[in-house]
Each structure stands twice: as C-alpha cells, then as structure tokens.
JSON list of C-alpha atoms in Angstrom, two decimals:
[
{"chain": "A", "resi": 1, "resn": "MET", "atom": "CA", "xyz": [-20.24, -2.35, 18.85]},
{"chain": "A", "resi": 2, "resn": "PRO", "atom": "CA", "xyz": [-18.20, 0.73, 19.82]},
{"chain": "A", "resi": 3, "resn": "LEU", "atom": "CA", "xyz": [-14.93, 1.60, 18.45]},
{"chain": "A", "resi": 4, "resn": "ALA", "atom": "CA", "xyz": [-11.88, 1.82, 20.50]},
{"chain": "A", "resi": 5, "resn": "LYS", "atom": "CA", "xyz": [-11.18, 5.26, 22.16]},
{"chain": "A", "resi": 6, "resn": "GLY", "atom": "CA", "xyz": [-8.47, 7.61, 22.44]},
{"chain": "A", "resi": 7, "resn": "LYS", "atom": "CA", "xyz": [-5.86, 7.33, 19.83]},
{"chain": "A", "resi": 8, "resn": "SER", "atom": "CA", "xyz": [-8.06, 5.57, 17.37]},
{"chain": "A", "resi": 9, "resn": "GLN", "atom": "CA", "xyz": [-10.75, 8.42, 17.61]},
{"chain": "A", "resi": 10, "resn": "LYS", "atom": "CA", "xyz": [-7.91, 10.98, 16.56]},
{"chain": "A", "resi": 11, "resn": "THR", "atom": "CA", "xyz": [-7.04, 8.69, 13.68]},
{"chain": "A", "resi": 12, "resn": "ILE", "atom": "CA", "xyz": [-10.65, 8.39, 12.54]},
{"chain": "A", "resi": 13, "resn": "SER", "atom": "CA", "xyz": [-11.07, 12.30, 12.79]},
{"chain": "A", "resi": 14, "resn": "LYS", "atom": "CA", "xyz": [-7.77, 12.86, 10.80]},
{"chain": "A", "resi": 15, "resn": "ASN", "atom": "CA", "xyz": [-9.10, 10.46, 8.04]},
{"chain": "A", "resi": 16, "resn": "ILE", "atom": "CA", "xyz": [-12.21, 12.26, 7.94]},
{"chain": "A", "resi": 17, "resn": "SER", "atom": "CA", "xyz": [-10.58, 15.37, 7.55]},
{"chain": "A", "resi": 18, "resn": "GLU", "atom": "CA", "xyz": [-8.14, 14.32, 4.98]},
{"chain": "A", "resi": 19, "resn": "MET", "atom": "CA", "xyz": [-11.00, 12.95, 2.85]},
{"chain": "A", "resi": 20, "resn": "MET", "atom": "CA", "xyz": [-13.22, 16.04, 3.08]},
{"chain": "A", "resi": 21, "resn": "HIS", "atom": "CA", "xyz": [-10.19, 18.08, 2.18]},
{"chain": "A", "resi": 22, "resn": "ALA", "atom": "CA", "xyz": [-9.70, 16.06, -0.92]},
{"chain": "A", "resi": 23, "resn": "GLY", "atom": "CA", "xyz": [-13.40, 16.72, -1.84]},
{"chain": "A", "resi": 24, "resn": "HIS", "atom": "CA", "xyz": [-15.37, 13.79, -0.87]},
{"chain": "A", "resi": 25, "resn": "PRO", "atom": "CA", "xyz": [-18.77, 14.54, 0.85]},
{"chain": "A", "resi": 26, "resn": "GLN", "atom": "CA", "xyz": [-18.85, 14.59, 4.64]},
{"chain": "A", "resi": 27, "resn": "ASP", "atom": "CA", "xyz": [-21.12, 11.36, 4.85]},
{"chain": "A", "resi": 28, "resn": "GLN", "atom": "CA", "xyz": [-18.94, 9.52, 2.49]},
{"chain": "A", "resi": 29, "resn": "ALA", "atom": "CA", "xyz": [-15.70, 10.49, 4.47]},
{"chain": "A", "resi": 30, "resn": "ILE", "atom": "CA", "xyz": [-17.25, 9.45, 7.76]},
{"chain": "A", "resi": 31, "resn": "ALA", "atom": "CA", "xyz": [-18.32, 5.93, 6.22]},
{"chain": "A", "resi": 32, "resn": "ALA", "atom": "CA", "xyz": [-15.09, 5.32, 4.75]},
{"chain": "A", "resi": 33, "resn": "ALA", "atom": "CA", "xyz": [-13.02, 6.34, 7.88]},
{"chain": "A", "resi": 34, "resn": "LEU", "atom": "CA", "xyz": [-15.07, 4.24, 10.11]},
{"chain": "A", "resi": 35, "resn": "ASN", "atom": "CA", "xyz": [-14.77, 1.26, 7.82]},
{"chain": "A", "resi": 36, "resn": "ILE", "atom": "CA", "xyz": [-11.01, 1.79, 7.73]},
{"chain": "A", "resi": 37, "resn": "ALA", "atom": "CA", "xyz": [-10.86, 1.93, 11.61]},
{"chain": "A", "resi": 38, "resn": "ARG", "atom": "CA", "xyz": [-13.21, -1.27, 11.72]},
{"chain": "A", "resi": 39, "resn": "GLN", "atom": "CA", "xyz": [-10.69, -3.04, 9.47]},
{"chain": "A", "resi": 40, "resn": "THR", "atom": "CA", "xyz": [-7.71, -1.93, 11.44]},
{"chain": "A", "resi": 41, "resn": "ARG", "atom": "CA", "xyz": [-9.30, -2.83, 14.66]},
{"chain": "A", "resi": 42, "resn": "ALA", "atom": "CA", "xyz": [-10.11, -6.31, 13.25]},
{"chain": "A", "resi": 43, "resn": "ALA", "atom": "CA", "xyz": [-6.57, -6.68, 12.12]},
{"chain": "A", "resi": 44, "resn": "GLY", "atom": "CA", "xyz": [-5.02, -6.06, 15.53]},
{"chain": "A", "resi": 45, "resn": "GLY", "atom": "CA", "xyz": [-4.54, -2.31, 15.06]},
{"chain": "A", "resi": 46, "resn": "PHE", "atom": "CA", "xyz": [-6.51, -0.68, 18.06]},
{"chain": "A", "resi": 47, "resn": "GLY", "atom": "CA", "xyz": [-6.64, -3.65, 20.41]},
{"chain": "A", "resi": 48, "resn": "PRO", "atom": "CA", "xyz": [-9.61, -5.69, 21.57]},
{"chain": "A", "resi": 49, "resn": "SER", "atom": "CA", "xyz": [-13.24, -4.10, 21.60]},
{"chain": "A", "resi": 50, "resn": "LYS", "atom": "CA", "xyz": [-13.71, -5.37, 25.04]},
{"chain": "A", "resi": 51, "resn": "PRO", "atom": "CA", "xyz": [-11.66, -6.46, 27.89]},
{"chain": "A", "resi": 52, "resn": "SER", "atom": "CA", "xyz": [-10.85, -10.18, 27.66]},
{"chain": "A", "resi": 53, "resn": "THR", "atom": "CA", "xyz": [-9.59, -12.86, 30.22]},
{"chain": "A", "resi": 54, "resn": "PRO", "atom": "CA", "xyz": [-6.21, -14.36, 29.25]},
{"chain": "A", "resi": 55, "resn": "LYS", "atom": "CA", "xyz": [-6.36, -17.76, 27.78]},
{"chain": "A", "resi": 56, "resn": "MET", "atom": "CA", "xyz": [-4.01, -20.62, 28.74]},
{"chain": "A", "resi": 57, "resn": "SER", "atom": "CA", "xyz": [-3.76, -22.01, 25.15]},
{"chain": "A", "resi": 58, "resn": "ALA", "atom": "CA", "xyz": [-1.01, -21.17, 22.60]},
{"chain": "A", "resi": 59, "resn": "PRO", "atom": "CA", "xyz": [-1.67, -18.17, 20.39]},
{"chain": "A", "resi": 60, "resn": "SER", "atom": "CA", "xyz": [-2.96, -19.11, 16.96]},
{"chain": "A", "resi": 61, "resn": "LYS", "atom": "CA", "xyz": [-1.69, -17.60, 13.63]},
{"chain": "A", "resi": 62, "resn": "PRO", "atom": "CA", "xyz": [-4.16, -15.18, 12.12]},
{"chain": "A", "resi": 63, "resn": "SER", "atom": "CA", "xyz": [-6.24, -16.66, 9.43]},
{"chain": "A", "resi": 64, "resn": "VAL", "atom": "CA", "xyz": [-5.62, -15.08, 6.17]},
{"chain": "A", "resi": 65, "resn": "SER", "atom": "CA", "xyz": [-7.96, -16.01, 3.27]},
{"chain": "A", "resi": 66, "resn": "LYS", "atom": "CA", "xyz": [-6.77, -13.52, 0.68]},
{"chain": "A", "resi": 67, "resn": "PHE", "atom": "CA", "xyz": [-3.27, -11.76, -0.11]},
{"chain": "A", "resi": 68, "resn": "HIS", "atom": "CA", "xyz": [-3.31, -8.39, -1.44]},
{"chain": "A", "resi": 69, "resn": "VAL", "atom": "CA", "xyz": [-1.26, -8.04, -4.98]},
{"chain": "A", "resi": 70, "resn": "GLY", "atom": "CA", "xyz": [-1.40, -5.47, -7.48]},
{"chain": "A", "resi": 71, "resn": "PRO", "atom": "CA", "xyz": [-2.58, -1.79, -7.27]},
{"chain": "A", "resi": 72, "resn": "ILE", "atom": "CA", "xyz": [-3.71, -0.30, -3.82]},
{"chain": "A", "resi": 73, "resn": "HIS", "atom": "CA", "xyz": [-6.68, 2.02, -4.18]},
{"chain": "A", "resi": 74, "resn": "SER", "atom": "CA", "xyz": [-7.83, 4.26, -1.38]},
{"chain": "A", "resi": 75, "resn": "PRO", "atom": "CA", "xyz": [-10.37, 7.04, -0.88]},
{"chain": "A", "resi": 76, "resn": "VAL", "atom": "CA", "xyz": [-7.82, 8.73, 1.70]},
{"chain": "A", "resi": 77, "resn": "ALA", "atom": "CA", "xyz": [-6.03, 11.74, 0.22]},
{"chain": "A", "resi": 78, "resn": "GLY", "atom": "CA", "xyz": [-2.13, 11.88, 0.52]},
{"chain": "A", "resi": 79, "resn": "ARG", "atom": "CA", "xyz": [0.13, 8.90, 0.84]},
{"chain": "A", "resi": 80, "resn": "THR", "atom": "CA", "xyz": [-0.31, 8.03, 4.46]},
{"chain": "A", "resi": 81, "resn": "ASP", "atom": "CA", "xyz": [0.02, 4.29, 5.38]},
{"chain": "A", "resi": 82, "resn": "HIS", "atom": "CA", "xyz": [-3.43, 3.47, 6.63]},
{"chain": "A", "resi": 83, "resn": "LEU", "atom": "CA", "xyz": [-4.45, 0.23, 5.01]},
{"chain": "A", "resi": 84, "resn": "PRO", "atom": "CA", "xyz": [-3.64, -2.92, 6.80]},
{"chain": "A", "resi": 85, "resn": "MET", "atom": "CA", "xyz": [-3.53, -6.00, 4.65]},
{"chain": "A", "resi": 86, "resn": "HIS", "atom": "CA", "xyz": [-1.61, -9.07, 4.08]},
{"chain": "A", "resi": 87, "resn": "VAL", "atom": "CA", "xyz": [0.84, -9.78, 1.11]},
{"chain": "A", "resi": 88, "resn": "PRO", "atom": "CA", "xyz": [2.65, -12.83, 0.34]},
{"chain": "A", "resi": 89, "resn": "SER", "atom": "CA", "xyz": [6.08, -13.33, 1.82]},
{"chain": "A", "resi": 90, "resn": "GLY", "atom": "CA", "xyz": [8.73, -12.25, -0.81]},
{"chain": "A", "resi": 91, "resn": "SER", "atom": "CA", "xyz": [6.40, -9.56, -2.35]},
{"chain": "A", "resi": 92, "resn": "TYR", "atom": "CA", "xyz": [7.58, -6.04, -3.03]},
{"chain": "A", "resi": 93, "resn": "VAL", "atom": "CA", "xyz": [5.69, -2.75, -2.46]},
{"chain": "A", "resi": 94, "resn": "ILE", "atom": "CA", "xyz": [6.39, -0.04, -5.10]},
{"chain": "A", "resi": 95, "resn": "PRO", "atom": "CA", "xyz": [6.02, 3.23, -3.41]},
{"chain": "A", "resi": 96, "resn": "ALA", "atom": "CA", "xyz": [3.34, 5.76, -4.58]},
{"chain": "A", "resi": 97, "resn": "ASP", "atom": "CA", "xyz": [5.73, 8.33, -5.65]},
{"chain": "A", "resi": 98, "resn": "ILE", "atom": "CA", "xyz": [7.25, 5.84, -8.25]},
{"chain": "A", "resi": 99, "resn": "VAL", "atom": "CA", "xyz": [3.93, 4.80, -9.39]},
{"chain": "A", "resi": 100, "resn": "SER", "atom": "CA", "xyz": [2.75, 8.14, -9.93]},
{"chain": "A", "resi": 101, "resn": "SER", "atom": "CA", "xyz": [6.02, 9.04, -11.85]},
{"chain": "A", "resi": 102, "resn": "LEU", "atom": "CA", "xyz": [5.59, 6.33, -14.14]},
{"chain": "A", "resi": 103, "resn": "GLY", "atom": "CA", "xyz": [2.16, 7.60, -15.04]},
{"chain": "A", "resi": 104, "resn": "GLU", "atom": "CA", "xyz": [3.67, 11.24, -15.53]},
{"chain": "A", "resi": 105, "resn": "GLY", "atom": "CA", "xyz": [1.76, 12.18, -12.22]},
{"chain": "A", "resi": 106, "resn": "ASN", "atom": "CA", "xyz": [-1.33, 10.22, -12.97]},
{"chain": "A", "resi": 107, "resn": "THR", "atom": "CA", "xyz": [-1.44, 7.09, -10.41]},
{"chain": "A", "resi": 108, "resn": "MET", "atom": "CA", "xyz": [-3.99, 5.22, -12.57]},
{"chain": "A", "resi": 109, "resn": "ALA", "atom": "CA", "xyz": [-1.64, 5.58, -15.51]},
{"chain": "A", "resi": 110, "resn": "GLY", "atom": "CA", "xyz": [1.30, 4.22, -13.18]},
{"chain": "A", "resi": 111, "resn": "PHE", "atom": "CA", "xyz": [-0.61, 1.34, -12.28]},
{"chain": "A", "resi": 112, "resn": "ARG", "atom": "CA", "xyz": [-1.13, 0.35, -15.98]},
{"chain": "A", "resi": 113, "resn": "ALA", "atom": "CA", "xyz": [2.73, 1.08, -16.63]},
{"chain": "A", "resi": 114, "resn": "VAL", "atom": "CA", "xyz": [3.67, -1.23, -13.59]},
{"chain": "A", "resi": 115, "resn": "LYS", "atom": "CA", "xyz": [1.38, -3.91, -14.91]},
{"chain": "A", "resi": 116, "resn": "THR", "atom": "CA", "xyz": [2.86, -3.56, -18.48]},
{"chain": "A", "resi": 117, "resn": "MET", "atom": "CA", "xyz": [6.48, -3.67, -17.11]},
{"chain": "A", "resi": 118, "resn": "PHE", "atom": "CA", "xyz": [5.79, -6.84, -15.23]},
{"chain": "A", "resi": 119, "resn": "ASN", "atom": "CA", "xyz": [3.49, -8.80, -17.59]},
{"chain": "A", "resi": 120, "resn": "LYS", "atom": "CA", "xyz": [6.20, -10.78, -19.05]},
{"chain": "A", "resi": 121, "resn": "ALA", "atom": "CA", "xyz": [6.89, -12.44, -15.72]},
{"chain": "A", "resi": 122, "resn": "PRO", "atom": "CA", "xyz": [6.19, -16.18, -15.76]},
{"chain": "A", "resi": 123, "resn": "ALA", "atom": "CA", "xyz": [3.73, -17.73, -13.56]},
{"chain": "A", "resi": 124, "resn": "GLY", "atom": "CA", "xyz": [5.51, -19.35, -10.70]},
{"chain": "A", "resi": 125, "resn": "ALA", "atom": "CA", "xyz": [4.43, -21.05, -7.46]},
{"chain": "A", "resi": 126, "resn": "PHE", "atom": "CA", "xyz": [2.45, -18.15, -6.39]},
{"chain": "A", "resi": 127, "resn": "ALA", "atom": "CA", "xyz": [0.46, -17.60, -9.45]},
{"chain": "A", "resi": 128, "resn": "GLN", "atom": "CA", "xyz": [-0.24, -21.44, -9.48]},
{"chain": "A", "resi": 129, "resn": "GLY", "atom": "CA", "xyz": [-1.46, -21.37, -5.94]},
{"chain": "A", "resi": 130, "resn": "GLY", "atom": "CA", "xyz": [1.67, -22.75, -4.48]},
{"chain": "A", "resi": 131, "resn": "SER", "atom": "CA", "xyz": [2.80, -21.66, -0.89]},
{"chain": "A", "resi": 132, "resn": "MET", "atom": "CA", "xyz": [5.31, -18.77, -0.94]},
{"chain": "A", "resi": 133, "resn": "GLY", "atom": "CA", "xyz": [5.70, -18.86, 2.92]},
{"chain": "A", "resi": 134, "resn": "GLU", "atom": "CA", "xyz": [3.81, -17.15, 5.67]},
{"chain": "A", "resi": 135, "resn": "PRO", "atom": "CA", "xyz": [1.64, -14.06, 5.01]},
{"chain": "A", "resi": 136, "resn": "VAL", "atom": "CA", "xyz": [3.20, -10.70, 5.89]},
{"chain": "A", "resi": 137, "resn": "ALA", "atom": "CA", "xyz": [0.95, -8.24, 7.70]},
{"chain": "A", "resi": 138, "resn": "ILE", "atom": "CA", "xyz": [1.73, -4.67, 6.43]},
{"chain": "A", "resi": 139, "resn": "VAL", "atom": "CA", "xyz": [0.09, -1.23, 6.42]},
{"chain": "A", "resi": 140, "resn": "ALA", "atom": "CA", "xyz": [0.10, 0.54, 3.10]},
{"chain": "A", "resi": 141, "resn": "ALA", "atom": "CA", "xyz": [-1.00, 3.50, 1.40]},
{"chain": "A", "resi": 142, "resn": "GLY", "atom": "CA", "xyz": [-3.11, 4.23, -1.68]},
{"chain": "A", "resi": 143, "resn": "GLY", "atom": "CA", "xyz": [-1.33, 4.63, -4.90]},
{"chain": "A", "resi": 144, "resn": "GLU", "atom": "CA", "xyz": [1.27, 1.92, -3.90]},
{"chain": "A", "resi": 145, "resn": "TYR", "atom": "CA", "xyz": [1.68, -1.32, -6.06]},
{"chain": "A", "resi": 146, "resn": "VAL", "atom": "CA", "xyz": [2.40, -4.74, -4.58]},
{"chain": "A", "resi": 147, "resn": "LEU", "atom": "CA", "xyz": [4.44, -7.01, -6.91]},
{"chain": "A", "resi": 148, "resn": "THR", "atom": "CA", "xyz": [3.96, -10.68, -6.42]},
{"chain": "A", "resi": 149, "resn": "PRO", "atom": "CA", "xyz": [7.00, -13.09, -5.27]},
{"chain": "A", "resi": 150, "resn": "ASP", "atom": "CA", "xyz": [6.94, -14.34, -9.01]},
{"chain": "A", "resi": 151, "resn": "GLU", "atom": "CA", "xyz": [7.33, -10.95, -10.38]},
{"chain": "A", "resi": 152, "resn": "VAL", "atom": "CA", "xyz": [10.36, -10.11, -7.74]},
{"chain": "A", "resi": 153, "resn": "MET", "atom": "CA", "xyz": [11.92, -13.38, -8.74]},
{"chain": "A", "resi": 154, "resn": "TRP", "atom": "CA", "xyz": [11.68, -12.50, -12.33]},
{"chain": "A", "resi": 155, "resn": "ALA", "atom": "CA", "xyz": [13.21, -9.09, -11.68]},
{"chain": "A", "resi": 156, "resn": "GLY", "atom": "CA", "xyz": [16.14, -10.77, -10.11]},
{"chain": "A", "resi": 157, "resn": "GLY", "atom": "CA", "xyz": [16.56, -13.51, -13.06]},
{"chain": "A", "resi": 158, "resn": "GLY", "atom": "CA", "xyz": [15.12, -16.15, -10.92]},
{"chain": "A", "resi": 159, "resn": "ASP", "atom": "CA", "xyz": [16.67, -15.12, -7.33]},
{"chain": "A", "resi": 160, "resn": "MET", "atom": "CA", "xyz": [14.31, -13.58, -4.79]},
{"chain": "A", "resi": 161, "resn": "ASP", "atom": "CA", "xyz": [17.18, -11.69, -3.15]},
{"chain": "A", "resi": 162, "resn": "ALA", "atom": "CA", "xyz": [18.56, -10.39, -6.27]},
{"chain": "A", "resi": 163, "resn": "GLY", "atom": "CA", "xyz": [15.05, -9.28, -7.33]},
{"chain": "A", "resi": 164, "resn": "HIS", "atom": "CA", "xyz": [14.58, -7.15, -4.05]},
{"chain": "A", "resi": 165, "resn": "LYS", "atom": "CA", "xyz": [18.17, -5.51, -4.64]},
{"chain": "A", "resi": 166, "resn": "ALA", "atom": "CA", "xyz": [17.28, -4.82, -8.24]},
{"chain": "A", "resi": 167, "resn": "LEU", "atom": "CA", "xyz": [13.86, -3.33, -7.42]},
{"chain": "A", "resi": 168, "resn": "ASP", "atom": "CA", "xyz": [15.53, -1.22, -4.79]},
{"chain": "A", "resi": 169, "resn": "ALA", "atom": "CA", "xyz": [18.17, 0.22, -7.13]},
{"chain": "A", "resi": 170, "resn": "TRP", "atom": "CA", "xyz": [15.50, 0.85, -9.61]},
{"chain": "A", "resi": 171, "resn": "ILE", "atom": "CA", "xyz": [13.37, 2.78, -7.07]},
{"chain": "A", "resi": 172, "resn": "LYS", "atom": "CA", "xyz": [16.64, 4.87, -6.05]},
{"chain": "A", "resi": 173, "resn": "ALA", "atom": "CA", "xyz": [17.52, 5.47, -9.91]},
{"chain": "A", "resi": 174, "resn": "THR", "atom": "CA", "xyz": [13.93, 6.56, -10.94]},
{"chain": "A", "resi": 175, "resn": "ARG", "atom": "CA", "xyz": [13.78, 8.94, -7.68]},
{"chain": "A", "resi": 176, "resn": "ALA", "atom": "CA", "xyz": [17.02, 10.46, -8.73]},
{"chain": "A", "resi": 177, "resn": "GLU", "atom": "CA", "xyz": [15.75, 10.76, -12.42]},
{"chain": "A", "resi": 178, "resn": "THR", "atom": "CA", "xyz": [12.63, 12.49, -11.25]},
{"chain": "A", "resi": 179, "resn": "ILE", "atom": "CA", "xyz": [14.65, 14.94, -8.93]},
{"chain": "A", "resi": 180, "resn": "GLN", "atom": "CA", "xyz": [16.69, 15.80, -11.95]},
{"chain": "A", "resi": 181, "resn": "THR", "atom": "CA", "xyz": [13.71, 16.25, -14.30]},
{"chain": "A", "resi": 182, "resn": "LEU", "atom": "CA", "xyz": [12.18, 18.66, -11.73]},
{"chain": "A", "resi": 183, "resn": "LYS", "atom": "CA", "xyz": [15.39, 20.74, -11.27]},
{"chain": "A", "resi": 184, "resn": "LYS", "atom": "CA", "xyz": [15.33, 21.30, -14.94]},
{"chain": "A", "resi": 185, "resn": "LEU", "atom": "CA", "xyz": [11.85, 22.83, -14.95]},
{"chain": "A", "resi": 186, "resn": "PRO", "atom": "CA", "xyz": [11.42, 26.56, -15.00]},
{"chain": "A", "resi": 187, "resn": "GLY", "atom": "CA", "xyz": [10.58, 28.18, -11.83]},
{"chain": "A", "resi": 188, "resn": "PRO", "atom": "CA", "xyz": [7.43, 30.10, -10.99]},
{"chain": "A", "resi": 189, "resn": "LYS", "atom": "CA", "xyz": [6.86, 33.20, -13.15]},
{"chain": "A", "resi": 190, "resn": "ARG", "atom": "CA", "xyz": [7.04, 36.49, -11.30]},
{"chain": "A", "resi": 191, "resn": "ASP", "atom": "CA", "xyz": [4.75, 39.33, -12.19]}
]
C-alpha cells in the first residue's frame, strides 16, 4: 500500500534526515520514519490511502484500545512533535526540556526522577481501570512524560483543575531556575 504523497513525503524525508544526523544507520532511519508515517496516517494524519465514497451513516468515534502514559521514547533526534497517540482525558504532558533538566541533561535520568516524584500518587479511577472521560488524541515528542489523571489530581490535592494549574506553575518555575543556572555558568574560554 503506497504512502500518501506530497507533504507526507517531505515529512518522511525530514524524519530520515534527522535520524541519520543523530547517528542512526540509514536503513534503520528509513524503517523508523516509514513506521512513523504509517502510524500517523492510520491516526488520520495524512488522509485516506485511496479515494473513498462518502457514507451516509453518522461518523463513528475512533476505537482506542490503549492510552499512553509515562515516558515517551523516540528514535527521532530533537524535540519535534511527531508521535500520534491517545492519552486519557485529564492527563498532563511534562515537556522534554523539563524532563531533561530533572535528569541534569539526561532524559532517562529525568524519566526516573519524574516517576519518583509521582510514585506517592494514590491509585484512583484511572489506575483501577475506571473511565476518565474520552481519549484525547495528541502528537507528542520523544523525551516528554505523560502523567495520568490520578497523578494530576494528586498534584492538585484531589482537584484536577488545581493539579493542572500547579503543574503549569511548576513548569514555569523549573524553566526560570534552569535559565538562572545557565546564566551563572562561565562563558566559553577564548584562546
């Protein structure tokens, strides 16, 4: 089955280029980029693979069998949003720069730090398999971390909105602290 043409071909070429620049072998980069493109198209990112005739029935909701929560891994270099996925309604995505800063520049260490920070969150409705609303389709980047609705509520003292506000404030404060730390570092040495 051929992939969609035009814009999607440019995206595939860009993903291959980014992966090869990051040191991945060409065949591995091509396979990963094509896999990403197929997943994106399946999620509705590139449109139908062949012309279709309009149907008269009501549109159906996409079937979502699995939510993504936790760390987001990707073979693509950089922090480009390119991974389509579904997260539970009420989730919070911690940006990759914050995850990396928590790990002192190491994303894997940052993932462990986030997991440690939220390991005391009680298992609520999401963890027990309860419904937390509709699935939310997002496009994420490698290095980000998806908190569950239970973890967001825990951050807000049991209130979802307060959890989102507290996490937003924490992200802003962490970025400001990182900027101040970087400003204190000595500049490059001149010969």
